[in-house]
Every structure is written in structure tokens, then in C-alpha cells.
Amino acid sequence: MKKQLKTRKYHQWVKILVLGLALNAPYTFAEKSKKPVLPKSYESKATPAEITDTDRMFIDLREAARKNDVFRTQQLSSNLANYPFDDYVAYFRIKPQLFDSAGGARNDYSADAQVVAFLNQYQGTALADRLRNDWLLVLGKRKDWVRFDAEYAKFVLDDDTQVKCYSLLSKLSQGENPTKLAIDSRAVLLDPSYFGQACQELVPSLVAAGGMTPSEAKAIGRAASERGFDTMAKRLGGDDPIGDIVKAAKADPSKAYRDFLQTSSRYSKENQAVAWGVIGQFLAKKLDPNADDAYRLQQELGYNELLSVESQEWKVRAGLRAKDWVLVKNAIDGMNPVVRSKDPAWTYWYGRALKAEGQDAKAKDSFELIAEQYNFYGQLAREELGKSNHAPARTKVTEQEIDAMATRKGFIRGERLYAMNLRFEGNREWNWELRNMTDKQLLAAAEYAKRINLYDRVVNTADRTKQEHDFSLRYPTPYRDELSPIARQIDLNLAWAYGLIRQESRFIMNASSSVGASGLMQVMPNTAKYVAKKIGMTNYTNDKLSDTNTNLTLGSNYLNMVLIDLDGSWVLASAAYNAGPSRSKAWREKLTSPTEGAIFAETIPFTETRTYVKNVLSNANYYSSVMNGQTQSLKQRLGVITPKAATQSELP
């Protein structure tokens, strides 16, 4: 049920929120009262401030800036001369002058003086770094490398793929070794969704300079084609000799597999290899057992480095699904090193492949690399090493350390932006304030967020600690008085329910998705009506989904229903809650033999659902430790998924 989150419209009482409160935070209420109640230690720090007409004008300015509407932003900003967020007013006025209505960088100099003045006035702030990011895209398009390099050196976040590509283009233009730059580009050119104009210029430039081979460029273009970016693919690598095979594999991988068995000899060894890699990827996404055979044929031919990131990752998954540990090991050996190191999944499965080969000492070394990570694969690695998955010892912070957080400018600004329903900007301010904090400071900030009921910030902030931890903050349990009796009545595991809510909404009560799911448990309207009828909730209407107790009741009952419908498997039920029971059953139907839950989870075809299931079950294990001091083997929790013919479910 979890989709991209956005915040719902205000309830009337939200319009009197205070500077220290966030719109998206949950609240407790005094009995028979509709007034928000602050924790006592923070009551005196909040003075009610109504959302004014000027605030609404500021919100309109932000929307006009999002659309790069120069005229409207100039008009609105002129009426906000004395607004407290003067930097945002200036930013929203300047940014549309840098980009056209389609989001492309403008190739002119008209806003340069304004940008320089802004960066000087607001240097060191989150928004200055954001504007510098914007300007770097303009400077890169302009090929103004002297100014680009000077500004890039000051870009703190450095998290924009296009900017990275422009940086490599700048170095290339100044005569740096093209072969080295091509090697550096492998860490950048991973996801075609973020390439934009800059990366589409970089690849052919590296080919022309002799740093990248035409085959390597075609491989990058093929990765774009696999994702549906056909025009981009041609710009990156030119015509692809197996372009028709890519299209055929996307449309019907089973047919493409059969056809290529007959025609593969017409192609060069290199093109045969990459074609089998593409066919293997799309077969694997269909959970077709022929994926293992396609990838074996590719492995015999070689050219692993010319496979896309998607094909490299699905090669591992195809091997896992087939229990082909030789293919799993070879696939991970042939991965882009950046991709391999980025996801602990590949370190864990490499250890498992070594263990299957009887190389126990090397397998142990692999597991040790991720055993201190508090995630799904970190937990599984710890179990392989015979270690417990108890939550780590709690580090406590003092009241003085917590109180110091209330004066942090980024938090004060973030809270006010949340109060205006500007969550994106609020998160930017909050997260910028967290930079360079010690673990103790992060825990103090998380506790401060808890006291002002910003539970998503509690989780986000506590999640960042490296050595000192407080898992009661990383895995908080708000609404326990409401959720516990509901779970107890239907015998629903409370730790699992909390693990799911943490993943669904981060405890933002009024969160809603692009498809209409809402509340703590992100319940869909049609699902809510179905469950309400089944449990005898009379007079139910969908506007009641915003009520905490109603949302928890319907979400918990639905979770229990899918668990029963799917034979008590937490893996299948978690997948069903996210993607629907029919899909979960169809994925199980594709199994050819009993499969361990971790392999089933890793080979779920939908990226969102695959990530969701692993996070929910990892969360559940830690919630069990935090709430009860008990731990269960994650492997046992995942269980074994047995093949079963798909049946039509009446559940939505």
C-alpha cells in the first residue's frame, strides 16, 4: 500500500499549529478537546501562530517556482519583501530564471548576478547549496568550466548525477586522461533515469577521446533502452546491433529466448553474450526458470562488464531462484564494483555462495563485512556467524543535550515549513542541520523530534548513528495504547504491525499516496470499505480513514486477513499488503520447489515490494527486541515458501 507519500489537506484545527509543530506530525488530544496537546516540557516553547494569507502567498510562490513560471514568481515575490523566509522568497524568484518550463537549464547569463549575491548572502545554508546545484547545471550547459569548477568545489551534497557528468566533461576538456575519466564514469553512469543532457554528452565525448570503447558506450545506451529511454539510448551509444532483441525481450522474454536459441549464431560472440544477458534479465523478472539457462549461456561467453546494472543484479537473482550457487558467485564476481559494494545483499549472497562451495572461512569473512549493519542482510549475516540480533545497548542523552536542539536554526525553520505543509523544504532544513553531528547529538535531536511529535524525523535522525544507538528512537512505538488492543483482539503480532507502519507511513497520520492510500497503515479506500463490511464496522465512510483508531483497526484487520489467506507466511502477507494478494500468490505459483524466504524476498519482481518486504521483516525483528527484549531468528521469521497453485482471492 505504500506509494510515494504526499500530505493531505489540513483539518481545520491544523490551521492554528505552532512554530514548533509540524503539520505532518501525529498529536495526542485532551479528553473531549480538539486542541493539540504538547508534551509538558515543551508546552511553554510554543505560541500558536495562524497560517496567514501571507503564508498562503508564500506557498503559491513555491508552486509557481516549481513550474518555473518567471512572471508569477516575480509578481508574488514582490509582495513578500518582509517575509521571514527571505532566502526562500529569493530562491523561488531566481530559480525559474535558470530553467525553462520543461525543466531544462537555460543557456543565458541573465540571473548570474542574482545567483552570486544569493550565494554570498546565504553561504553555508541548505538553500545556498540547492541554488549552487541549480547553477552548476546552467554553467555546465554553458561549458563555462572555469566558473563551474570553482562552484563545484563548494557543492556540499554533491548528489546530482548530471553535475557529476559535467564535472567529468570539464576535466576532459582540460586534457585529463580520458581512460581514467571513463573508469571514474562507471561510478556515475548507473541509473539512466538521472542522466539528463550532461551524461548524454559525456559518453560520446569519452568515446571520441579514446577513453571509452564503442562497445562500452553501446552498453550504457542499452541500459537506457532496457528502461524505455530509446532516444537517450541512441544518443549514448548509437545504433545497437541487438536493439531488436532488447525490444523483443521486453515484450515477450519467453519468445525472445526461444527465437534467440535459433538465431544466436548470426551474431558476434560479444553480441550473443549481451543479448543473453538482456533476455535473462526479462525472463528473471517474469520468474521464468529459463532465466538461469540464459544467464549460463551469457556466462560461458563472458562480457559481464557490458551488462547493465539491472542485468547484473537479476543474474544473481536468477541464480538464487534456481539455487545455482555457481552462477550466483560468478554473477557477483562480474558486477560493477560500485554496485556490488553499495548493496549489502551482494555481500551476503556472495558469502552464501562461498559457503555452498565449502569455503567456510571465506564465507565468514564476507558475512563479517556487513554483520554490524542494522538492516535485513546485516541481520542475516549475524545469524550466519552465530550472533544475536538483539538491539544494541541504549545510549542515553541528557535533558540539557535535548534542550539544546530546540535552538537549532534548521530545526526551527524545518518545523515551521512542516506547519505550512512544505515537507520537502522542511526535510531539507532538518537534514542539513544533522550534518556533522556526533552520535550523541543525533540521539538528542531524535529525542527532541519525538517530544514535538515529528516521528518521521525521529526515525530518520536516529537511523544515522554509527557507534552509539537508541533503538527505542530508531524503532518508536507511538499509538501503542490504540494499536495493542486491536492487535491482541485478532492475535496479530504487534512487532510485525509496527514494522509495517514504520515502513508505510513513518507514523505520519495524515500521509496519503498518489493512488489514495492514507493514514498510518496506508489503507486504500476500497480495501477499507471491504474490511469495514467484513468486521461489522457500521456507518463507515472513507473520511473516517483519517481517524487514528479507525485506520489502525482497518489496516490491522486487513493485514491479518492476508496473513490467513496466505497460510501464515509473513513474507507473502507483507508482499500482499504492498502489491496485492493476487500478485503475491502468482509469485509463489512460479516456484518449482520449496524456497527459503530470503531468496523469495530477494527475487520479488517489483523493486518497491522487494524493498518493502525486506524492510518490514527486518523492522519486525528489532521491534520485538525493543518492545519485549526478545529476538527471533530472521531466517525463521522468513520461513520457507512452498509452491502452490494460485487461487483467486476475494481480498482486494
XYZ file of C-alpha atoms in Angstrom:
652
model
C 0.000 0.000 0.000
C 2.914 2.318 0.377
C 3.396 4.628 -2.591
C 5.131 7.967 -2.913
C 3.946 9.996 0.072
C 2.267 13.358 -0.067
C 0.458 15.244 2.667
C -3.309 15.603 2.791
C -5.219 18.847 3.209
C -5.368 20.419 6.628
C -8.046 19.673 9.131
C -9.423 22.930 10.484
C -7.584 22.639 13.763
C -4.234 22.348 11.982
C -4.538 25.976 10.964
C -3.593 27.028 14.492
C -0.377 24.995 14.618
C 2.661 26.483 16.225
C 6.176 27.204 15.053
C 7.470 24.242 16.995
C 4.995 21.751 15.480
C 4.849 20.061 12.099
C 1.643 19.624 10.151
C 2.506 16.071 9.317
C 3.146 15.009 12.900
C 0.633 12.983 14.897
C -0.862 14.533 18.015
C -2.446 13.472 21.266
C -5.668 15.105 22.360
C -7.086 16.108 25.686
C -10.293 14.252 26.504
C -13.278 15.914 24.790
C -10.964 18.541 23.348
C -9.818 19.233 19.799
C -6.829 21.303 20.819
C -3.365 19.777 20.191
C -1.571 18.893 23.431
C 2.199 19.286 23.678
C 4.427 17.257 25.997
C 4.676 19.272 29.221
C 8.378 20.003 28.898
C 7.739 21.807 25.607
C 4.370 23.484 26.205
C 5.925 26.816 27.085
C 8.038 26.854 23.928
C 5.104 27.002 21.533
C 2.968 30.014 20.817
C 0.011 29.441 18.446
C 0.568 31.087 15.068
C -2.147 31.011 12.464
C -1.404 30.197 8.842
C -1.812 33.669 7.397
C -2.707 34.993 3.971
C 0.971 35.872 3.567
C 1.893 32.252 4.305
C -0.540 31.145 1.630
C 1.037 33.582 -0.812
C 4.419 32.051 0.037
C 3.016 28.577 -0.668
C 1.689 29.852 -4.016
C 5.149 31.254 -4.760
C 6.689 27.879 -4.138
C 4.238 26.241 -6.546
C 4.933 28.864 -9.237
C 8.669 28.261 -8.784
C 8.131 24.524 -9.161
C 6.596 25.237 -12.585
C 9.405 27.703 -13.455
C 6.815 30.422 -14.024
C 9.022 33.522 -14.151
C 6.225 36.084 -14.369
C 4.209 34.632 -11.497
C 7.222 34.238 -9.204
C 8.309 37.832 -9.844
C 4.796 39.023 -9.085
C 4.384 37.035 -5.866
C 7.888 37.616 -4.520
C 7.475 41.391 -4.842
C 4.636 41.142 -2.315
C 6.733 39.150 0.180
C 9.530 41.627 0.801
C 9.425 41.305 4.585
C 8.517 37.628 4.830
C 10.548 35.716 7.474
C 11.789 33.151 4.931
C 13.535 35.791 2.868
C 16.030 33.279 1.468
C 13.245 31.056 0.135
C 11.468 34.041 -1.381
C 14.695 34.973 -3.178
C 15.371 31.387 -4.215
C 11.868 30.890 -5.608
C 12.302 34.120 -7.584
C 15.728 33.206 -9.004
C 15.333 29.511 -9.769
C 12.731 29.885 -12.596
C 15.157 32.224 -14.364
C 17.622 29.324 -14.591
C 15.267 26.702 -16.048
C 12.573 26.621 -18.706
C 9.046 25.277 -18.252
C 10.206 21.761 -19.182
C 12.932 21.836 -16.506
C 15.837 22.295 -18.894
C 18.692 24.618 -17.959
C 18.545 27.988 -19.735
C 21.662 28.897 -21.663
C 21.877 32.572 -20.721
C 23.519 34.849 -18.189
C 20.598 36.987 -17.033
C 20.401 35.641 -13.477
C 24.122 35.292 -12.726
C 24.404 38.431 -10.612
C 21.390 37.410 -8.533
C 22.821 33.923 -8.006
C 26.208 35.249 -6.875
C 24.561 37.716 -4.484
C 22.401 34.951 -3.029
C 25.321 32.558 -2.539
C 27.304 35.277 -0.779
C 24.436 36.342 1.456
C 23.300 32.854 2.469
C 26.549 30.908 2.274
C 26.667 27.768 4.386
C 22.914 27.163 4.268
C 20.944 24.280 2.802
C 19.250 26.580 0.321
C 22.523 28.067 -0.897
C 23.733 24.551 -1.637
C 20.494 23.884 -3.515
C 20.890 27.018 -5.650
C 24.531 26.167 -6.299
C 23.342 22.774 -7.582
C 20.909 24.548 -9.923
C 23.526 26.992 -11.162
C 26.053 24.227 -11.812
C 23.595 22.706 -14.284
C 23.415 26.048 -16.084
C 27.197 26.546 -16.034
C 27.710 23.016 -17.324
C 25.314 23.514 -20.208
C 27.142 26.753 -20.996
C 30.520 24.984 -20.866
C 31.745 27.718 -18.531
C 34.255 25.332 -16.994
C 36.308 27.879 -15.035
C 33.305 29.068 -13.073
C 31.811 25.557 -12.946
C 34.940 24.112 -11.318
C 35.090 26.926 -8.777
C 31.480 26.391 -7.751
C 31.625 22.591 -7.879
C 34.399 22.654 -5.285
C 31.902 24.307 -2.901
C 28.974 21.957 -3.629
C 28.456 20.174 -0.316
C 25.889 17.483 -1.066
C 27.325 16.571 -4.482
C 24.379 14.277 -5.116
C 23.357 15.230 -8.653
C 24.263 12.765 -11.425
C 24.156 15.443 -14.126
C 26.514 17.682 -12.173
C 28.928 14.763 -11.792
C 28.797 14.184 -15.542
C 29.509 17.863 -16.196
C 32.461 17.640 -13.819
C 33.908 14.778 -15.870
C 33.290 16.747 -19.068
C 35.130 19.691 -17.544
C 38.134 17.505 -16.732
C 38.056 16.013 -20.209
C 38.053 19.476 -21.782
C 41.153 20.342 -19.760
C 43.105 17.379 -21.029
C 42.831 14.906 -18.189
C 43.409 11.242 -19.044
C 40.246 10.051 -20.839
C 40.815 6.420 -19.860
C 40.884 7.355 -16.173
C 37.792 9.537 -16.628
C 35.977 6.633 -18.287
C 36.820 4.471 -15.272
C 35.530 7.218 -12.954
C 32.325 7.422 -15.002
C 31.413 3.844 -14.049
C 30.545 5.085 -10.570
C 28.293 7.769 -12.051
C 26.556 6.178 -15.038
C 24.420 3.718 -13.087
C 20.810 4.841 -13.471
C 19.648 6.287 -16.818
C 16.729 7.975 -15.054
C 19.161 10.635 -13.814
C 21.428 11.068 -16.852
C 19.836 14.148 -18.406
C 21.690 16.132 -21.050
C 25.072 16.110 -19.300
C 25.614 12.358 -19.231
C 24.319 12.021 -22.780
C 27.129 14.393 -23.803
C 29.747 12.727 -21.629
C 29.591 9.224 -23.100
C 30.161 10.072 -26.797
C 32.814 12.606 -25.727
C 34.721 9.873 -23.904
C 34.449 7.624 -26.967
C 35.729 10.392 -29.231
C 38.671 10.971 -26.867
C 39.558 7.268 -26.864
C 38.820 6.726 -23.192
C 35.740 4.574 -23.707
C 35.217 1.909 -26.351
C 32.173 1.959 -28.643
C 31.085 -1.328 -27.035
C 31.112 0.273 -23.599
C 29.070 3.206 -24.905
C 26.565 0.843 -26.503
C 26.273 -0.991 -23.178
C 25.334 2.268 -21.431
C 22.873 3.045 -24.195
C 21.420 -0.459 -23.895
C 20.833 0.117 -20.178
C 18.767 3.161 -21.129
C 16.854 1.182 -23.762
C 16.038 -1.537 -21.227
C 14.385 1.172 -19.131
C 12.410 2.571 -22.086
C 14.656 5.579 -22.862
C 15.143 4.729 -26.541
C 16.054 8.229 -27.761
C 18.599 8.581 -24.971
C 19.981 5.144 -25.797
C 20.790 6.193 -29.351
C 22.449 9.406 -28.191
C 24.618 7.469 -25.762
C 25.714 4.526 -27.881
C 24.365 4.948 -31.393
C 22.656 2.059 -33.168
C 22.679 -1.154 -31.155
C 23.194 -4.406 -33.117
C 20.892 -6.195 -30.675
C 18.368 -3.357 -30.368
C 15.601 -5.534 -31.819
C 16.396 -8.276 -29.318
C 16.118 -5.801 -26.439
C 12.667 -4.785 -27.669
C 11.638 -8.417 -28.148
C 12.845 -9.389 -24.666
C 10.890 -6.552 -23.075
C 7.724 -7.515 -24.968
C 7.846 -11.324 -24.581
C 11.002 -12.724 -22.982
C 9.927 -16.366 -23.379
C 9.523 -15.957 -27.132
C 12.750 -13.947 -27.351
C 14.536 -16.795 -25.539
C 13.203 -19.437 -27.937
C 13.923 -17.347 -31.020
C 17.461 -16.463 -29.998
C 18.294 -20.113 -29.407
C 17.753 -20.491 -33.150
C 19.379 -17.279 -34.373
C 22.225 -16.534 -31.945
C 24.913 -17.878 -34.280
C 24.292 -14.940 -36.625
C 25.781 -12.560 -34.065
C 29.297 -11.937 -32.793
C 30.369 -13.540 -29.535
C 30.091 -10.169 -27.771
C 26.576 -9.506 -29.059
C 25.467 -13.027 -28.217
C 26.647 -12.520 -24.645
C 24.925 -9.202 -24.084
C 21.752 -10.449 -25.797
C 21.561 -13.420 -23.441
C 22.091 -11.015 -20.546
C 19.140 -8.877 -21.636
C 16.925 -11.906 -22.271
C 17.960 -13.363 -18.911
C 17.020 -10.132 -17.131
C 13.493 -10.017 -18.501
C 12.967 -13.763 -18.007
C 14.100 -13.393 -14.400
C 11.640 -10.543 -13.839
C 8.906 -12.923 -15.019
C 10.275 -15.582 -12.629
C 10.790 -17.838 -15.640
C 13.166 -20.744 -14.848
C 14.778 -20.335 -18.283
C 16.448 -17.195 -16.895
C 19.107 -19.406 -15.304
C 19.847 -21.049 -18.655
C 20.017 -17.693 -20.475
C 22.482 -16.348 -17.940
C 24.570 -19.538 -18.069
C 24.909 -19.075 -21.824
C 25.959 -15.480 -21.217
C 28.449 -16.560 -18.541
C 30.106 -19.025 -20.918
C 30.634 -16.221 -23.443
C 31.801 -13.602 -20.902
C 31.480 -9.814 -21.291
C 29.953 -9.383 -17.822
C 31.171 -5.780 -17.787
C 28.912 -4.953 -20.755
C 25.738 -5.978 -18.930
C 23.568 -3.232 -17.458
C 23.252 -2.855 -13.697
C 19.760 -4.370 -13.959
C 21.061 -7.382 -15.883
C 23.934 -7.868 -13.433
C 21.612 -7.812 -10.423
C 18.975 -10.064 -11.974
C 21.694 -12.517 -12.918
C 22.275 -13.035 -9.193
C 18.548 -13.342 -8.554
C 18.101 -15.857 -11.368
C 20.855 -17.960 -9.798
C 19.229 -17.701 -6.378
C 15.834 -18.708 -7.692
C 17.408 -21.748 -9.430
C 19.620 -22.497 -6.377
C 22.539 -22.239 -8.787
C 25.261 -21.088 -6.391
C 27.968 -21.236 -9.073
C 26.043 -18.703 -11.157
C 25.398 -16.574 -8.056
C 29.111 -16.392 -7.276
C 30.117 -15.721 -10.890
C 27.451 -13.047 -11.245
C 28.654 -11.166 -8.170
C 32.290 -11.542 -9.227
C 31.383 -9.887 -12.538
C 29.466 -6.975 -11.043
C 30.370 -3.315 -11.321
C 32.365 -2.837 -8.071
C 30.330 0.256 -7.158
C 27.070 -1.671 -7.497
C 28.465 -4.619 -5.572
C 29.635 -2.530 -2.638
C 26.546 -0.341 -2.486
C 24.034 -3.038 -1.535
C 24.748 -5.449 1.342
C 22.623 -8.048 -0.482
C 25.500 -8.941 -2.775
C 27.974 -9.303 0.092
C 25.579 -11.625 1.921
C 24.750 -13.777 -1.095
C 28.413 -13.978 -2.044
C 29.082 -15.376 1.419
C 26.277 -17.881 0.946
C 27.718 -18.938 -2.423
C 31.151 -19.439 -0.847
C 29.549 -21.452 1.936
C 27.761 -23.634 -0.623
C 31.175 -24.353 -2.166
C 32.544 -25.370 1.231
C 34.731 -22.264 1.593
C 33.570 -21.579 5.139
C 36.456 -19.319 6.181
C 35.996 -17.023 3.171
C 32.242 -17.088 3.681
C 32.742 -15.945 7.266
C 34.916 -13.069 6.080
C 32.149 -11.983 3.721
C 29.493 -12.084 6.439
C 31.732 -10.128 8.810
C 31.820 -7.229 6.320
C 28.126 -6.446 6.900
C 27.434 -8.010 10.309
C 27.415 -4.634 12.065
C 24.799 -3.180 9.709
C 21.325 -2.952 11.241
C 19.392 -3.973 8.147
C 17.883 -7.084 6.597
C 21.139 -8.533 5.331
C 23.123 -7.404 8.329
C 20.772 -9.456 10.495
C 21.037 -12.499 8.237
C 24.833 -12.195 8.228
C 24.889 -12.081 12.020
C 22.854 -15.268 12.146
C 25.299 -16.964 9.769
C 28.020 -16.023 12.266
C 26.008 -17.355 15.196
C 25.439 -13.913 16.700
C 22.303 -12.470 18.279
C 20.152 -9.817 16.653
C 19.317 -8.045 19.899
C 19.049 -4.279 19.697
C 22.362 -2.719 20.807
C 22.834 -1.157 24.224
C 20.980 2.128 24.618
C 22.959 5.361 24.793
C 21.150 7.971 26.887
C 21.271 11.718 26.379
C 20.733 14.429 28.965
C 17.926 16.945 29.189
C 20.471 19.685 28.549
C 21.564 17.987 25.311
C 17.944 17.642 24.200
C 17.047 21.232 25.101
C 19.993 22.482 23.029
C 18.299 21.086 19.931
C 15.307 23.390 20.347
C 17.517 26.371 19.499
C 18.936 24.898 16.283
C 18.010 27.177 13.394
C 17.466 24.335 10.915
C 15.012 22.595 13.221
C 13.067 25.789 13.954
C 12.820 26.561 10.242
C 12.008 22.962 9.378
C 9.170 22.810 11.880
C 7.627 25.986 10.525
C 7.850 24.681 6.960
C 6.153 21.464 8.042
C 3.404 23.576 9.567
C 2.802 25.067 6.126
C 2.644 21.612 4.552
C 6.022 22.114 2.835
C 7.517 18.772 3.789
C 10.193 18.710 1.087
C 11.622 22.026 2.265
C 11.166 21.058 5.914
C 13.153 17.866 5.415
C 15.902 19.823 3.653
C 16.299 22.178 6.611
C 16.132 19.383 9.186
C 18.604 17.117 7.400
C 21.044 19.950 6.748
C 21.144 20.610 10.478
C 22.090 16.970 11.088
C 25.298 17.222 9.061
C 28.482 16.591 11.032
C 26.581 15.782 14.247
C 28.043 13.260 16.654
C 26.012 10.181 17.550
C 25.043 11.742 20.873
C 23.837 14.889 19.127
C 21.841 12.839 16.655
C 20.159 10.986 19.508
C 19.392 14.280 21.251
C 17.887 15.596 18.002
C 15.820 12.426 17.605
C 14.533 12.734 21.173
C 13.683 16.379 20.543
C 11.747 15.360 17.414
C 9.877 12.784 19.495
C 8.871 15.397 22.059
C 7.358 17.589 19.370
C 5.717 14.546 17.749
C 7.704 14.568 14.492
C 8.014 10.792 14.383
C 9.294 10.519 10.836
C 12.190 12.797 11.880
C 12.705 10.649 14.980
C 13.282 7.603 12.790
C 15.282 9.424 10.125
C 17.577 11.038 12.688
C 18.139 8.043 14.981
C 18.831 5.872 11.907
C 22.019 7.859 11.226
C 24.032 6.889 14.293
C 27.133 4.751 13.746
C 28.507 3.688 17.145
C 26.087 4.891 19.834
C 22.428 3.996 19.425
C 18.975 4.194 20.926
C 16.699 1.725 19.171
C 13.671 2.971 21.104
C 14.079 6.053 18.891
C 15.052 4.179 15.751
C 12.005 1.946 16.253
C 9.482 4.104 18.139
C 6.056 2.874 19.236
C 3.593 5.773 19.184
C -0.132 4.893 19.358
C 0.668 1.799 21.409
C -2.398 2.296 23.607
C -4.548 2.305 20.477
C -2.794 -0.437 18.493
C -2.118 -3.008 21.227
C -5.758 -3.896 21.997
C -6.579 -4.111 18.296
C -3.672 -6.477 17.645
C -4.436 -8.514 20.777
C -8.082 -8.975 19.792
C -7.203 -10.525 16.417
C -3.971 -12.205 17.597
C -1.822 -10.078 15.274
C 1.885 -9.891 16.045
C 2.410 -6.360 17.372
C 6.093 -6.147 16.357
C 5.185 -7.037 12.765
C 2.381 -4.463 12.719
C 4.794 -1.780 13.932
C 7.409 -2.891 11.414
C 4.848 -2.395 8.676
C 3.656 1.015 9.910
C 7.245 2.252 10.175
C 7.732 1.341 6.530
C 4.311 2.528 5.329
C 3.992 6.000 6.804
C 6.839 6.667 9.248
C 3.970 7.402 11.694
C 2.685 10.388 9.717
C -1.023 10.064 10.428
C -2.206 12.225 7.557
C 0.148 10.833 4.942
C -1.505 9.858 1.671
C -0.244 8.212 -1.501
C -0.631 9.152 -5.146
C -3.206 6.378 -5.529
C -5.270 7.305 -2.488
C -3.890 5.145 0.340
C -3.947 7.070 3.599
C -3.143 7.142 7.272
C -0.680 5.285 9.452
C -1.296 1.983 7.692
C -1.804 3.496 4.223
C -5.178 1.848 3.685
C -6.769 2.088 0.244
C -10.397 3.343 0.199
C -11.809 0.225 -1.494
C -9.868 -2.021 0.884
C -11.170 -0.022 3.838
C -14.781 -0.468 2.721
C -14.261 -4.193 2.216
C -12.652 -4.700 5.633
C -15.196 -2.498 7.403
C -18.008 -4.631 5.998
C -16.249 -7.889 6.929
C -15.669 -6.883 10.556
C -19.093 -5.312 11.020
C -17.989 -1.694 11.261
C -21.305 0.012 10.591
C -21.756 3.517 9.181
C -18.214 3.511 7.785
C -17.281 6.237 5.302
C -13.855 6.843 3.778
C -13.417 10.192 5.503
C -13.030 8.168 8.715
C -9.714 6.792 7.456
C -8.114 9.930 8.886
C -9.162 8.821 12.361
C -6.262 7.085 14.083
C -8.234 4.269 15.684
C -10.233 3.566 12.528
C -7.122 3.478 10.367
C -5.323 1.124 12.747
C -8.383 -1.103 13.074
C -8.930 -1.484 9.333
C -5.227 -1.799 8.474
C -4.573 -4.375 11.191
C -7.574 -6.461 10.244
C -6.599 -6.408 6.578
C -3.047 -7.437 7.438
C -4.448 -10.325 9.455
C -6.756 -11.313 6.605
C -3.934 -11.544 4.074
C -1.837 -13.494 6.591
C -4.587 -16.088 6.958
C -5.217 -16.126 3.209
C -1.514 -16.803 2.587
C -1.069 -19.687 5.017
C 0.555 -17.684 7.794
C 3.601 -16.599 5.778
C 4.820 -13.182 6.887
C 6.807 -12.851 3.656
C 3.809 -13.489 1.415
C 1.474 -11.406 3.591
C 3.860 -8.437 3.681
C 4.196 -8.625 -0.098
C 0.422 -8.870 -0.434
C -0.153 -5.815 1.768
C 2.047 -3.792 -0.588
C 1.296 -5.257 -4.020
C -1.976 -7.141 -3.525
C -2.786 -10.780 -2.623
C -3.177 -11.883 -6.255
C 0.379 -10.856 -7.124
C 1.801 -12.498 -4.024
C 0.033 -15.742 -4.917
C 1.166 -15.532 -8.539
C 4.801 -15.115 -7.463
C 4.511 -18.175 -5.222
C 2.902 -20.140 -8.059
C 6.068 -19.652 -10.125
C 8.164 -21.613 -7.622
C 9.351 -25.027 -8.772
C 10.450 -26.225 -5.321
C 10.384 -25.079 -1.672
C 12.403 -21.860 -1.418
C 13.805 -20.095 1.620
C 12.033 -16.869 2.446
C 15.114 -14.693 1.977
C 15.514 -15.914 -1.621
C 11.818 -15.412 -2.308
C 12.013 -11.863 -0.936
C 15.120 -11.002 -2.976
C 13.538 -12.248 -6.204
C 10.232 -10.383 -5.959
C 9.898 -8.714 -9.398
C 8.690 -5.313 -8.133
C 11.516 -3.177 -6.750
C 9.235 -1.340 -4.338
C 7.698 -4.546 -2.981
C 11.056 -6.313 -2.757
C 12.489 -3.472 -0.667
C 9.280 -3.191 1.333
C 9.168 -6.853 2.392
C 12.799 -6.894 3.483
C 12.421 -3.686 5.486
C 9.154 -4.702 7.154
C 10.535 -8.031 8.368
C 13.842 -6.517 9.450
C 11.871 -3.870 11.349
C 9.698 -6.522 12.988
C 12.734 -8.298 14.405
C 14.062 -5.141 16.030
C 10.637 -4.112 17.287
C 10.389 -7.466 19.022
C 13.704 -6.757 20.735
C 12.785 -3.152 21.662
C 9.308 -3.943 22.987
C 9.823 -7.339 24.592
C 13.566 -7.843 24.893
C 13.081 -10.894 22.672
C 14.624 -11.773 19.347
C 13.575 -14.307 16.796
C 15.748 -15.725 14.072
C 15.085 -13.664 10.968
C 15.527 -16.830 8.926
C 12.801 -18.490 10.968
C 10.591 -15.429 10.573
C 11.104 -15.601 6.799
C 10.420 -19.323 6.750
C 10.251 -21.471 3.636
C 7.852 -20.671 0.808
C 6.356 -23.745 -0.823
C 4.926 -23.927 -4.341
C 1.166 -23.749 -4.518
C -1.237 -23.203 -7.373
C -2.538 -19.650 -7.413
C -6.133 -19.250 -6.288
C -8.346 -16.282 -6.855
C -8.571 -14.220 -3.691
C -11.614 -12.211 -2.754
C -9.336 -9.840 -0.877
C -8.712 -6.527 -2.635
